[in-house]
Tab-separated table of C-alpha atoms in Angstrom:
chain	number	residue	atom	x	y	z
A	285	UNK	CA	-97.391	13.925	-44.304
A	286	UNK	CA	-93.911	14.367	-46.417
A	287	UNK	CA	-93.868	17.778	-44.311
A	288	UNK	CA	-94.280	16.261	-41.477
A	289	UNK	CA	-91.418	13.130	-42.546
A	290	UNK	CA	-89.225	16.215	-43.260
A	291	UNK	CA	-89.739	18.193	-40.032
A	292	UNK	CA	-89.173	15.031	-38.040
A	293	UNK	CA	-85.988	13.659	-40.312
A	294	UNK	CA	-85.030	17.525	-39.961
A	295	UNK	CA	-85.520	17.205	-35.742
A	296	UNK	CA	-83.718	13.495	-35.637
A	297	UNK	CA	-80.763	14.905	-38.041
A	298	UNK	CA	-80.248	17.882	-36.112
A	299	UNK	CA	-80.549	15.703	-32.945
A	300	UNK	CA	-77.940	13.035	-34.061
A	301	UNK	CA	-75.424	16.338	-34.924
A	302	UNK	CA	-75.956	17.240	-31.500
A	303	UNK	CA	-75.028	14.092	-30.445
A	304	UNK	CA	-72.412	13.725	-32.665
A	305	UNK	CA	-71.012	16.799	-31.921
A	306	UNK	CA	-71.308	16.206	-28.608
A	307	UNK	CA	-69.569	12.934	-28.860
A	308	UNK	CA	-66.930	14.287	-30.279
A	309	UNK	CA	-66.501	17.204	-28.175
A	310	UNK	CA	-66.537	14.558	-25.049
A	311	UNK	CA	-64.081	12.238	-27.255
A	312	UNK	CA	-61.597	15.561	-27.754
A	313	UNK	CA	-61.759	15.791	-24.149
A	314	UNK	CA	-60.975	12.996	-23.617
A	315	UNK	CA	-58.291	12.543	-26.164
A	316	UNK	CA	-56.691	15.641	-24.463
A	317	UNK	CA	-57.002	14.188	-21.094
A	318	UNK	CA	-55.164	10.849	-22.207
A	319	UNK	CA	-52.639	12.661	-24.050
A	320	UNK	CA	-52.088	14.811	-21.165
A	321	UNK	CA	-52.233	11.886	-18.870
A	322	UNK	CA	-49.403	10.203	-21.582
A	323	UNK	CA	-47.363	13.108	-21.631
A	324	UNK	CA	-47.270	13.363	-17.637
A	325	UNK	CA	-46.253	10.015	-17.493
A	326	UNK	CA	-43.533	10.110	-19.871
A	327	UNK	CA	-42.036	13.358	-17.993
A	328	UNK	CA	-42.558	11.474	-15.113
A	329	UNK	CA	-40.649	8.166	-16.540
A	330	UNK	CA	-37.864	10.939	-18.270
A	331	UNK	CA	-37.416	12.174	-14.701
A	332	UNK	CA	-36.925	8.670	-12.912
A	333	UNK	CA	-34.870	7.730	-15.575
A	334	UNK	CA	-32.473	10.541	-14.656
A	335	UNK	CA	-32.393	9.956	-11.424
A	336	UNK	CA	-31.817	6.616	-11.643
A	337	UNK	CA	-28.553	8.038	-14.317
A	338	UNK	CA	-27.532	10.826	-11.822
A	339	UNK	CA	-27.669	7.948	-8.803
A	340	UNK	CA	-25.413	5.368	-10.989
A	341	UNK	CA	-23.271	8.292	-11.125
A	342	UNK	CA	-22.700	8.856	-8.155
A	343	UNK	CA	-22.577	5.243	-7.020
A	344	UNK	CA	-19.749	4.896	-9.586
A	345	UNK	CA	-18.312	8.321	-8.282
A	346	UNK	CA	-18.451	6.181	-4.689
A	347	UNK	CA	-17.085	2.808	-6.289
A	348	UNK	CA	-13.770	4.974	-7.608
A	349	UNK	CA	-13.340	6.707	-4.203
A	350	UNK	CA	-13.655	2.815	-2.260
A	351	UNK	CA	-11.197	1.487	-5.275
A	352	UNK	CA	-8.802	4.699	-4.732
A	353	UNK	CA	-9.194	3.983	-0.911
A	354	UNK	CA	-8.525	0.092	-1.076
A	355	UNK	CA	-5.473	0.824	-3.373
A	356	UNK	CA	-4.187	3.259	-1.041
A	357	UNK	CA	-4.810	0.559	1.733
A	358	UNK	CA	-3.346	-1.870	-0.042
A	359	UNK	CA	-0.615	0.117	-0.373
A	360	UNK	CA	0.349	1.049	2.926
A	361	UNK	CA	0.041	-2.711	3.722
A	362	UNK	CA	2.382	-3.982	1.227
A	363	UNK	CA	5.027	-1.112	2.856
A	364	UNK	CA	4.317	-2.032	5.985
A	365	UNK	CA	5.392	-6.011	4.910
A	366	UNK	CA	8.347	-4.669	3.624
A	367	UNK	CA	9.359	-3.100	6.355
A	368	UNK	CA	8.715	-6.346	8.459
A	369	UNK	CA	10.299	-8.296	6.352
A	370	UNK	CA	13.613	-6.062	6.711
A	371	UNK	CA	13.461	-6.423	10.448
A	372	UNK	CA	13.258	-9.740	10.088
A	373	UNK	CA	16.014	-10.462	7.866
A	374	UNK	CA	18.171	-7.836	9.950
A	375	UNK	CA	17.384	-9.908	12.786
A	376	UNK	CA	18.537	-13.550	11.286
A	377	UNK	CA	21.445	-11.846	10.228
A	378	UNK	CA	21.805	-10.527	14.052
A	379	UNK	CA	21.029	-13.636	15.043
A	380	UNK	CA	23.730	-15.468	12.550
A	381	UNK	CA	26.189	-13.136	13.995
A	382	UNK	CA	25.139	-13.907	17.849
A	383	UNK	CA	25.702	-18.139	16.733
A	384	UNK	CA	29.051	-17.484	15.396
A	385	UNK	CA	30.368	-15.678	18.431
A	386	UNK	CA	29.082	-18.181	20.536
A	387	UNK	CA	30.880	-20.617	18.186
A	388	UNK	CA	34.139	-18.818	18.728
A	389	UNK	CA	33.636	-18.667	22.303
A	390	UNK	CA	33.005	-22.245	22.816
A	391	UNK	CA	35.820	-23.285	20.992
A	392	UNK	CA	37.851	-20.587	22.847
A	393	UNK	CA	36.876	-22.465	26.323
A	394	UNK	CA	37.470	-25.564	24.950
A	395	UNK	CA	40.735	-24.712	24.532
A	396	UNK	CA	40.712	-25.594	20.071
A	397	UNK	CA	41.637	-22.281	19.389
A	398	UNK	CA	44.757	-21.237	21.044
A	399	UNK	CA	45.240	-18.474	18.270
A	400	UNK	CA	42.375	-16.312	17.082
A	401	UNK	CA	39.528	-18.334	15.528
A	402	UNK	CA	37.735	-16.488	12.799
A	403	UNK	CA	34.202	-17.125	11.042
A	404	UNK	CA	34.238	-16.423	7.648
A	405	UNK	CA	32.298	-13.434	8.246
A	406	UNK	CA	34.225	-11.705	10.833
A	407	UNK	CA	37.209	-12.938	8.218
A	408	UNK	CA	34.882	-10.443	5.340
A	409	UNK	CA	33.912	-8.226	8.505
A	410	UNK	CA	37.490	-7.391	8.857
A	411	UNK	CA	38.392	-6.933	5.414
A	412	UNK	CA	35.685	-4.452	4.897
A	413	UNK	CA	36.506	-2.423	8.145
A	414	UNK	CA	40.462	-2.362	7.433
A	415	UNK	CA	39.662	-0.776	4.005
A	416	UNK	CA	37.246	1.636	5.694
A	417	UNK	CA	40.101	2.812	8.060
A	418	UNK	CA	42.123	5.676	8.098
A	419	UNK	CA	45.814	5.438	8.262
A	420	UNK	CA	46.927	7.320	10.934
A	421	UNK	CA	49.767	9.703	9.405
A	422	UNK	CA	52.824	11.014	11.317
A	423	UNK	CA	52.772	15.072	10.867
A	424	UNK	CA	56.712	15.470	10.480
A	425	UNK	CA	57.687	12.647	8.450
A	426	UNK	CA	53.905	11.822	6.601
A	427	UNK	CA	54.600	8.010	7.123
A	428	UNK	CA	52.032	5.846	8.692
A	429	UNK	CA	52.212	5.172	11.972
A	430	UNK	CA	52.887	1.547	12.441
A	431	UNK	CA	53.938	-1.577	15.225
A	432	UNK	CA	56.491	-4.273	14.271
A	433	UNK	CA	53.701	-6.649	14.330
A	434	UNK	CA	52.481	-5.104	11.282
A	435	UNK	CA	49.134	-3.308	13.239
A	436	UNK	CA	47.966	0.167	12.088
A	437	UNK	CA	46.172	2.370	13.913
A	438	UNK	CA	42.663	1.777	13.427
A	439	UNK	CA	43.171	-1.513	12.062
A	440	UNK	CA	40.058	-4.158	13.418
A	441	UNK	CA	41.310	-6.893	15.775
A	442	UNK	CA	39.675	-9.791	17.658
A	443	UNK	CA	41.400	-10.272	20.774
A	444	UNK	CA	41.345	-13.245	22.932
A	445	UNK	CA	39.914	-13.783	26.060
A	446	UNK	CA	41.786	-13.528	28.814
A	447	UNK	CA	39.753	-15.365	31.796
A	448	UNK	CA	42.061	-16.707	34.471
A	449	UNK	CA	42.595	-15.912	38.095
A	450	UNK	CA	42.725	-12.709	38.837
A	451	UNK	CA	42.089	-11.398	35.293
A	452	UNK	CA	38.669	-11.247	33.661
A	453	UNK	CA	38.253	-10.007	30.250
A	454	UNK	CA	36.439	-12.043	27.653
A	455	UNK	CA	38.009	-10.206	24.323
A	456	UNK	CA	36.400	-9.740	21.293
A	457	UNK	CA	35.861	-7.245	18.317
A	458	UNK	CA	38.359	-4.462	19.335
A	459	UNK	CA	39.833	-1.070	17.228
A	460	UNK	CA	43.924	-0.285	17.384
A	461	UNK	CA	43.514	3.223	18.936
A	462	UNK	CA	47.567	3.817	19.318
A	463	UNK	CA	50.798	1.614	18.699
């Protein structure tokens, strides 16, 4: 009987190694198959992650472009003010200097301004256009050329208007071209 208790613990030992060894052959497998499975899926994750890092790139590659674009917008926007804003003041000043001729002109027909009625920017007008003239020189004797009124040649004038019967000219901003 002890034989026979031997033979069988002998049969159930050897059967549990089997077992066990076949438990832990499955269990290896398996291990390897999770750690396989773990290691896909973190090259997997590594992989999204860069792409999500490469994208961002790009999209703040894109974002830098649109900012370079809108500045360059901007830009051409804020010239394009200026340069509307210099018409505009170009044409009040036009405008300033279409009032005060009509000014003179009125009082002209009204008969207020017998002699010649000046704004005080035709007065700086003139100023600035008599020191801009040449003096017209005589050749032989290198004196300038001048009328016993005291007019040069190229001197500014304003002359009056001279609208009667039988004559019609209205005057104005004129040049002395001779004496």
């Amino acid at each position: 009987e002890a034989s026979e208790l031997a033979e069988h613990a002998e049969e159930e030992a050897s059967e549990l190694a089997e077992l066990a060894e076949e438990e832990a052959s499955e269990l290896a497998d398996h291990t390897e198959e999770e750690v396989s499975e773990l290691a896909d899926h973190a090259e997997e994750e590594v992989s999204e992650m860069a792409d999500q890092v490469e994208d961002e790139e790009e999209g703040s590659e894109i974002i830098e472009e649109e900012e370079k674009n809108l500045d360059k917008h901007g830009q051409e926007k804020d010239d394009e003010l200026n340069l509307q804003d210099q018409s505009l003041d170009m044409l009040n000043e036009d405008e300033d200097q279409c009032n005060d001729m009509e000014a003179v002109n009125d009082q002209q027909e009204e008969g207020e301004g017998e002699e010649n009625v000046h704004t005080e920017k035709e007065e700086s007008n003139e100023e600035m256009e008599k020191e801009k003239v040449v003096e017209e020189v005589d050749e032989e004797d290198e004196e300038v050329v001048e009328s016993a009124d005291g007019f040069c040649v190229g001197d500014a004038v304003i002359v009056e208007s001279r609208t009667y019967p039988g004559m019609n000219k209205p005057g104005g901003h004129g040049r002395i071209t001779r004496v």
